[in-house]
Amino acid sequence: MELRLERHPLNPLLAPVPEHLWENKYVFNCAVVHDGELFHLLYRAQGADMVSRIGYAVSTDGIHFNRFEKPVFSPANKDELYGVEDPRITKLDGRYYMLYTAYSPKGPRVALASTKNFITWERYGIVIKEEINNKDAALFPEKINGKYVMLHRFEPDIWLAFSNDLVSWGEYVSIAQPRKGYWDNLKIGAGAPPIKTPYGWLLLYHGVEDAPRPIYRLGFILLDQNDPTKVLKRSEEPILEPEEEWEVFGGVPNVVFSDAMVEYKGKYYVYYGAADNYIALATIDVEKVLEWCAKI
């Protein structure tokens, strides 16, 4: 069986705000967590200066969001000269940890910050020290075999890294690669932080097809619960691809790109950036996904 996400009828949920100079061009790639009462959404935005900043919005239903007028996380040092990009949020040990891309003339690097309230932040700086372009980083929501685990991307593969303290990382291992002849034949990267299921860790990921204008689509990977270096299953076909006009045309055409998947009322809510212009929502029944996971 192949899975497909269903777009929400109110899409797109968030658009640029003309009167806000920091987000009047693009709003896209967001992190979302649900704390039991509220949805907290942290999103990447670009304005007139094309520097990426992170805005914040809150919702009671995951669909209608109230946005802050100013960013809650902005570039703060030379490693972030071009912006802070593509946040992914994981709750660990009572705090929310955000992995994000710090972008500068040195290229994209994986950085870490944490918060309890989404307004004030503690920064830990660049946490993957190798001077190699790196991004698409997300934390597992619990330790595995006594260690913290991070997904990241040394292009073109998805990699894991391991840590005892969330700051010093090593033991890098490639776990998934592009597939020749498939929709993800150019490069791949982690999407949302993985969700634990009875069958393993469910990872939303993006795959890029080598085309005159590369096409970004979404799929699922299932990882072994005790050894996440082992891939148990992977989407043969994409679960979401650019089809709507506002997904095909935009700042970066032919893109659906997600950093966020939340389980809520029997569904997975997948929040995604569309052509780097908008933020949208697609859903799928948890039961359908678990049925897919079970058929290994």
Short mmCIF file of C-alpha atoms in Angstrom, two decimals:
data_model
loop_
_atom_site.label_atom_id
_atom_site.label_comp_id
_atom_site.label_asym_id
_atom_site.label_seq_id
_atom_site.Cartn_x
_atom_site.Cartn_y
_atom_site.Cartn_z
CA MET A 1 0.00 0.00 0.00
CA GLU A 2 1.14 3.52 -0.77
CA LEU A 3 0.19 6.51 1.36
CA ARG A 4 -0.91 10.00 0.33
CA LEU A 5 -1.37 13.09 2.46
CA GLU A 6 -4.56 15.12 2.17
CA ARG A 7 -4.24 18.91 1.91
CA HIS A 8 -6.30 21.01 4.29
CA PRO A 9 -9.05 23.01 2.54
CA LEU A 10 -7.94 26.27 4.21
CA ASN A 11 -4.45 26.11 2.70
CA PRO A 12 -2.20 27.99 2.70
CA LEU A 13 -2.37 28.69 6.43
CA LEU A 14 0.29 31.42 6.64
CA ALA A 15 1.45 33.93 4.04
CA PRO A 16 3.90 36.85 4.01
CA VAL A 17 2.81 40.00 5.87
CA PRO A 18 3.35 43.07 3.62
CA GLU A 19 3.73 45.52 6.53
CA HIS A 20 6.38 43.41 8.33
CA LEU A 21 9.74 44.11 6.69
CA TRP A 22 11.28 40.93 8.11
CA GLU A 23 8.60 38.62 6.61
CA ASN A 24 7.11 40.48 3.66
CA LYS A 25 8.61 38.21 0.96
CA TYR A 26 8.53 34.59 2.12
CA VAL A 27 7.25 32.51 5.04
CA PHE A 28 7.98 28.79 4.94
CA ASN A 29 9.64 25.76 6.59
CA CYS A 30 8.30 25.60 10.14
CA ALA A 31 8.65 23.57 13.33
CA VAL A 32 5.47 22.70 15.25
CA VAL A 33 4.86 21.09 18.64
CA HIS A 34 1.63 20.47 20.55
CA ASP A 35 1.91 20.76 24.32
CA GLY A 36 -1.46 19.16 25.06
CA GLU A 37 -3.33 22.45 24.82
CA LEU A 38 -1.64 24.69 22.27
CA PHE A 39 0.18 24.32 18.97
CA HIS A 40 3.44 26.28 18.91
CA LEU A 41 4.75 27.09 15.43
CA LEU A 42 8.22 28.49 14.69
CA TYR A 43 8.67 29.45 11.05
CA ARG A 44 11.38 30.72 8.74
CA ALA A 45 10.73 34.11 7.16
CA GLN A 46 12.53 36.44 4.79
CA GLY A 47 11.91 40.09 4.07
CA ALA A 48 13.47 42.90 2.11
CA ASP A 49 17.05 42.07 3.21
CA MET A 50 16.60 38.32 2.40
CA VAL A 51 18.04 37.39 5.80
CA SER A 52 16.20 34.46 7.38
CA ARG A 53 14.64 34.98 10.81
CA ILE A 54 12.30 32.81 12.85
CA GLY A 55 8.79 33.94 13.70
CA TYR A 56 6.33 32.48 16.18
CA ALA A 57 2.63 31.69 16.00
CA VAL A 58 0.23 29.89 18.35
CA SER A 59 -3.03 28.01 17.83
CA THR A 60 -5.63 26.04 19.74
CA ASP A 61 -6.62 23.84 16.79
CA GLY A 62 -3.49 23.60 14.65
CA ILE A 63 -5.18 25.44 11.78
CA HIS A 64 -5.91 29.03 12.83
CA PHE A 65 -2.73 30.69 14.10
CA ASN A 66 -2.08 34.02 15.83
CA ARG A 67 1.33 35.44 14.90
CA PHE A 68 3.76 37.67 16.73
CA GLU A 69 4.61 40.92 14.97
CA LYS A 70 8.36 40.52 15.50
CA PRO A 71 10.69 37.52 15.14
CA VAL A 72 11.49 35.53 18.28
CA PHE A 73 14.87 34.25 17.00
CA SER A 74 17.22 36.26 14.80
CA PRO A 75 20.85 36.05 13.63
CA ALA A 76 23.19 36.80 16.53
CA ASN A 77 26.76 36.16 15.36
CA LYS A 78 29.03 35.78 12.32
CA ASP A 79 28.00 32.14 11.88
CA GLU A 80 24.47 33.39 11.19
CA LEU A 81 25.33 36.31 8.95
CA TYR A 82 22.90 35.21 6.23
CA GLY A 83 20.23 33.96 8.59
CA VAL A 84 18.77 31.28 10.83
CA GLU A 85 16.83 28.71 8.86
CA ASP A 86 14.55 25.66 8.92
CA PRO A 87 13.93 25.03 12.65
CA ARG A 88 13.00 21.62 14.03
CA ILE A 89 11.75 21.31 17.61
CA THR A 90 11.99 18.35 20.02
CA LYS A 91 10.98 18.26 23.68
CA LEU A 92 13.65 16.67 25.88
CA ASP A 93 14.10 16.76 29.65
CA GLY A 94 11.45 19.45 30.13
CA ARG A 95 12.85 21.86 27.52
CA TYR A 96 12.22 22.47 23.85
CA TYR A 97 15.39 22.03 21.80
CA MET A 98 15.59 23.65 18.38
CA LEU A 99 18.07 22.49 15.79
CA TYR A 100 18.38 24.99 12.97
CA THR A 101 20.64 25.94 10.08
CA ALA A 102 23.09 28.75 10.80
CA TYR A 103 23.94 30.19 7.40
CA SER A 104 27.01 32.36 6.70
CA PRO A 105 29.71 32.79 4.03
CA LYS A 106 31.16 29.53 5.39
CA GLY A 107 28.00 27.73 4.28
CA PRO A 108 25.15 26.08 6.19
CA ARG A 109 25.96 24.57 9.60
CA VAL A 110 23.86 22.78 12.24
CA ALA A 111 23.26 24.86 15.40
CA LEU A 112 21.26 24.31 18.60
CA ALA A 113 19.18 26.47 20.95
CA SER A 114 16.62 25.69 23.65
CA THR A 115 13.67 27.36 25.33
CA LYS A 116 10.82 26.81 27.75
CA ASN A 117 8.55 29.56 26.44
CA PHE A 118 9.47 30.07 22.73
CA ILE A 119 10.38 33.69 23.47
CA THR A 120 13.66 33.55 25.39
CA TRP A 121 16.40 31.23 24.13
CA GLU A 122 19.65 29.67 25.27
CA ARG A 123 22.12 29.24 22.41
CA TYR A 124 24.71 26.45 22.18
CA GLY A 125 26.26 27.46 18.84
CA ILE A 126 27.40 25.19 16.01
CA VAL A 127 27.15 21.58 17.23
CA ILE A 128 28.43 19.65 14.20
CA LYS A 129 31.95 21.04 14.08
CA GLU A 130 33.17 19.60 10.76
CA GLU A 131 33.57 22.34 8.16
CA ILE A 132 31.25 20.64 5.70
CA ASN A 133 27.92 22.01 4.51
CA ASN A 134 25.30 20.48 6.79
CA LYS A 135 21.60 20.97 7.47
CA ASP A 136 18.24 19.16 7.83
CA ALA A 137 18.98 18.34 11.49
CA ALA A 138 16.43 16.92 13.94
CA LEU A 139 16.63 15.32 17.38
CA PHE A 140 15.04 12.05 18.43
CA PRO A 141 12.63 12.67 21.35
CA GLU A 142 14.44 10.28 23.73
CA LYS A 143 17.83 8.71 24.29
CA ILE A 144 18.54 5.45 22.48
CA ASN A 145 20.97 3.04 24.13
CA GLY A 146 21.94 5.79 26.56
CA LYS A 147 22.76 8.45 23.96
CA TYR A 148 21.06 11.40 22.33
CA VAL A 149 20.58 10.89 18.59
CA MET A 150 20.48 13.50 15.83
CA LEU A 151 19.55 13.26 12.17
CA HIS A 152 21.51 15.54 9.84
CA ARG A 153 22.60 15.78 6.22
CA PHE A 154 26.05 15.59 4.71
CA GLU A 155 24.83 15.88 1.13
CA PRO A 156 23.37 13.81 -0.44
CA ASP A 157 22.60 11.29 2.36
CA ILE A 158 20.71 11.28 5.65
CA TRP A 159 23.14 10.71 8.54
CA LEU A 160 22.95 10.06 12.26
CA ALA A 161 25.15 11.52 14.99
CA PHE A 162 25.33 10.59 18.69
CA SER A 163 26.02 12.58 21.86
CA ASN A 164 26.15 12.31 25.64
CA ASP A 165 25.35 15.98 26.29
CA LEU A 166 23.55 17.41 23.19
CA VAL A 167 26.52 19.70 22.46
CA SER A 168 29.42 17.40 21.48
CA TRP A 169 28.46 15.09 18.61
CA GLY A 170 30.23 12.26 16.81
CA GLU A 171 29.92 8.66 15.58
CA TYR A 172 28.55 9.84 12.25
CA VAL A 173 26.89 7.18 10.09
CA SER A 174 25.02 7.42 6.80
CA ILE A 175 21.67 5.62 7.05
CA ALA A 176 19.85 6.44 3.79
CA GLN A 177 20.90 7.54 0.32
CA PRO A 178 19.28 8.82 -2.89
CA ARG A 179 17.82 6.04 -5.06
CA LYS A 180 18.63 5.83 -8.76
CA GLY A 181 15.49 5.81 -10.89
CA TYR A 182 13.27 7.07 -8.05
CA TRP A 183 11.65 10.39 -7.14
CA ASP A 184 14.46 10.97 -4.60
CA ASN A 185 17.44 10.34 -6.87
CA LEU A 186 19.40 13.58 -6.28
CA LYS A 187 19.52 14.14 -2.51
CA ILE A 188 17.47 13.46 0.61
CA GLY A 189 17.11 15.00 4.06
CA ALA A 190 15.26 14.51 7.33
CA GLY A 191 11.97 16.33 7.76
CA ALA A 192 10.23 16.34 11.13
CA PRO A 193 11.76 14.86 14.27
CA PRO A 194 10.92 11.12 14.22
CA ILE A 195 7.83 9.77 15.98
CA LYS A 196 7.98 6.51 17.94
CA THR A 197 5.52 3.82 16.84
CA PRO A 198 5.12 0.15 17.85
CA TYR A 199 6.93 -0.75 14.62
CA GLY A 200 9.89 1.63 14.82
CA TRP A 201 10.76 5.28 14.41
CA LEU A 202 8.62 6.98 11.77
CA LEU A 203 10.67 9.59 9.91
CA LEU A 204 9.17 12.11 7.53
CA TYR A 205 11.78 13.05 4.94
CA HIS A 206 12.15 15.03 1.73
CA GLY A 207 13.55 13.70 -1.49
CA VAL A 208 14.76 15.72 -4.46
CA GLU A 209 14.47 14.59 -8.07
CA ASP A 210 17.18 15.59 -10.51
CA ALA A 211 15.27 17.65 -13.07
CA PRO A 212 15.81 20.94 -14.98
CA ARG A 213 14.21 22.52 -11.92
CA PRO A 214 14.75 20.07 -9.01
CA ILE A 215 11.48 18.79 -7.50
CA TYR A 216 11.07 18.41 -3.73
CA ARG A 217 8.63 15.77 -2.48
CA LEU A 218 7.88 14.08 0.86
CA GLY A 219 8.02 10.44 1.95
CA PHE A 220 8.31 8.19 5.00
CA ILE A 221 11.21 6.11 6.30
CA LEU A 222 10.79 3.58 9.13
CA LEU A 223 13.84 3.06 11.36
CA ASP A 224 14.50 0.26 13.83
CA GLN A 225 13.40 1.26 17.33
CA ASN A 226 16.57 0.06 19.07
CA ASP A 227 19.05 0.64 16.25
CA PRO A 228 18.01 3.67 14.17
CA THR A 229 20.92 3.11 11.76
CA LYS A 230 18.75 0.30 10.29
CA VAL A 231 16.13 1.29 7.69
CA LEU A 232 13.17 -1.09 7.82
CA LYS A 233 10.99 0.49 5.15
CA ARG A 234 10.84 3.47 2.80
CA SER A 235 8.17 5.08 0.64
CA GLU A 236 8.19 3.75 -2.91
CA GLU A 237 6.10 6.71 -4.04
CA PRO A 238 5.95 10.24 -2.55
CA ILE A 239 3.24 10.98 0.00
CA LEU A 240 3.06 14.64 -1.09
CA GLU A 241 4.38 16.45 -4.17
CA PRO A 242 3.99 19.92 -5.68
CA GLU A 243 0.62 20.11 -7.42
CA GLU A 244 -1.16 23.30 -6.36
CA GLU A 245 -0.21 26.48 -8.20
CA TRP A 246 1.25 27.99 -5.01
CA GLU A 247 3.45 24.87 -4.55
CA VAL A 248 4.70 24.83 -8.13
CA PHE A 249 5.34 28.56 -8.58
CA GLY A 250 7.12 30.77 -6.05
CA GLY A 251 10.43 31.82 -4.58
CA VAL A 252 11.78 28.30 -5.14
CA PRO A 253 9.47 26.47 -7.59
CA ASN A 254 8.34 22.84 -7.32
CA VAL A 255 8.83 22.48 -3.57
CA VAL A 256 6.96 20.90 -0.69
CA PHE A 257 9.32 20.79 2.31
CA SER A 258 8.41 19.87 5.87
CA ASP A 259 10.07 20.23 9.28
CA ALA A 260 7.01 19.32 11.37
CA MET A 261 4.71 16.36 11.97
CA VAL A 262 2.37 16.29 14.98
CA GLU A 263 0.05 13.50 16.11
CA TYR A 264 -3.36 14.98 16.96
CA LYS A 265 -6.84 13.44 17.25
CA GLY A 266 -6.01 10.31 15.32
CA LYS A 267 -4.17 12.08 12.51
CA TYR A 268 -0.65 13.16 11.66
CA TYR A 269 -0.58 16.89 10.94
CA VAL A 270 2.22 17.61 8.47
CA TYR A 271 3.11 21.30 8.15
CA TYR A 272 5.09 22.20 5.07
CA GLY A 273 6.61 25.07 3.15
CA ALA A 274 5.23 25.52 -0.36
CA ALA A 275 7.60 26.92 -3.02
CA ASP A 276 9.24 28.87 -0.15
CA ASN A 277 6.26 31.27 -0.23
CA TYR A 278 3.67 29.85 2.16
CA ILE A 279 3.05 27.48 5.05
CA ALA A 280 0.44 24.79 4.51
CA LEU A 281 -1.01 21.72 6.22
CA ALA A 282 -1.65 18.17 5.04
CA THR A 283 -2.94 15.27 7.13
CA ILE A 284 -3.20 11.50 7.15
CA ASP A 285 -4.87 8.99 9.49
CA VAL A 286 -2.43 7.54 12.03
CA GLU A 287 -4.13 4.15 11.56
CA LYS A 288 -3.27 4.14 7.83
CA VAL A 289 0.37 4.95 8.52
CA LEU A 290 0.67 2.25 11.18
CA GLU A 291 -0.85 -0.25 8.77
CA TRP A 292 1.86 0.70 6.27
CA CYS A 293 4.54 0.35 8.98
CA ALA A 294 3.30 -3.10 9.94
CA LYS A 295 3.73 -4.52 6.43
CA ILE A 296 7.51 -4.85 6.40
#
